[in-house]
Amino acid sequence: MTSQPPSPVKDKNYNLISVLQASLEYAWQMETYIADAEREGDSELAAWFRQIQENNTKAGEQGKQLLAARLRKG
């Protein structure tokens, strides 16, 4: 497994934006996985993917609130 190079930006807001983006992208990606599981008739797996999607969506919403508050502060 290769490691990622260190971030060029050492900033808490950069980290927040990175995690926010990843959470929302992963929530969106779950749509494909849910559809695949349902197409294969695996409702248990589809339910698990939905749970992951819900958790990532919640984290994304929390991240958006945190980012908005920090941007208002300046």
XYZ file of C-alpha atoms in Angstrom:
74
model
C 0.000 0.000 0.000
C 1.394 3.376 -0.952
C 1.188 6.281 1.395
C -0.024 9.701 0.447
C 2.478 12.532 0.395
C 2.151 14.982 3.244
C -0.365 17.746 2.715
C 1.174 20.967 1.423
C -1.255 22.868 3.621
C -1.108 22.391 7.375
C -4.350 24.038 8.279
C -7.327 22.884 10.346
C -9.785 24.370 7.853
C -8.077 22.580 4.974
C -8.425 19.349 6.931
C -12.096 20.105 7.584
C -12.728 20.733 3.883
C -10.901 17.526 2.931
C -12.942 15.376 5.308
C -16.163 17.163 4.324
C -15.508 16.455 0.648
C -14.638 12.819 1.319
C -17.736 12.260 3.473
C -20.106 13.693 0.880
C -18.409 11.902 -2.002
C -18.600 8.601 -0.148
C -22.290 9.165 0.663
C -22.935 9.787 -3.037
C -20.891 6.726 -4.045
C -23.052 4.507 -1.836
C -25.940 5.020 -4.296
C -24.120 2.813 -6.806
C -23.315 0.177 -4.207
C -26.912 0.136 -2.944
C -28.230 -0.292 -6.483
C -25.732 -3.101 -7.140
C -26.737 -4.939 -3.962
C -30.439 -4.532 -4.710
C -29.960 -5.741 -8.284
C -28.293 -8.859 -6.880
C -31.117 -9.335 -4.368
C -28.902 -8.735 -1.324
C -31.097 -6.611 0.919
C -28.803 -7.096 3.912
C -25.858 -5.577 2.043
C -28.037 -2.790 0.630
C -29.179 -1.936 4.170
C -25.574 -1.841 5.370
C -24.622 0.494 2.510
C -27.605 2.707 3.415
C -26.360 2.900 7.001
C -22.914 3.943 5.780
C -24.529 6.491 3.473
C -26.583 7.905 6.348
C -23.516 8.188 8.587
C -21.491 9.932 5.878
C -24.362 12.263 5.016
C -24.681 13.204 8.696
C -20.933 13.808 8.948
C -21.090 15.906 5.780
C -23.904 18.048 7.158
C -22.010 18.558 10.416
C -18.898 19.473 8.447
C -20.810 22.033 6.382
C -22.089 23.646 9.577
C -18.592 23.767 11.054
C -17.159 25.263 7.873
C -19.920 27.863 7.608
C -19.340 28.946 11.214
C -15.610 29.319 10.612
C -16.143 31.311 7.422
C -18.517 33.681 9.235
C -15.865 34.290 11.915
C -13.349 35.190 9.247
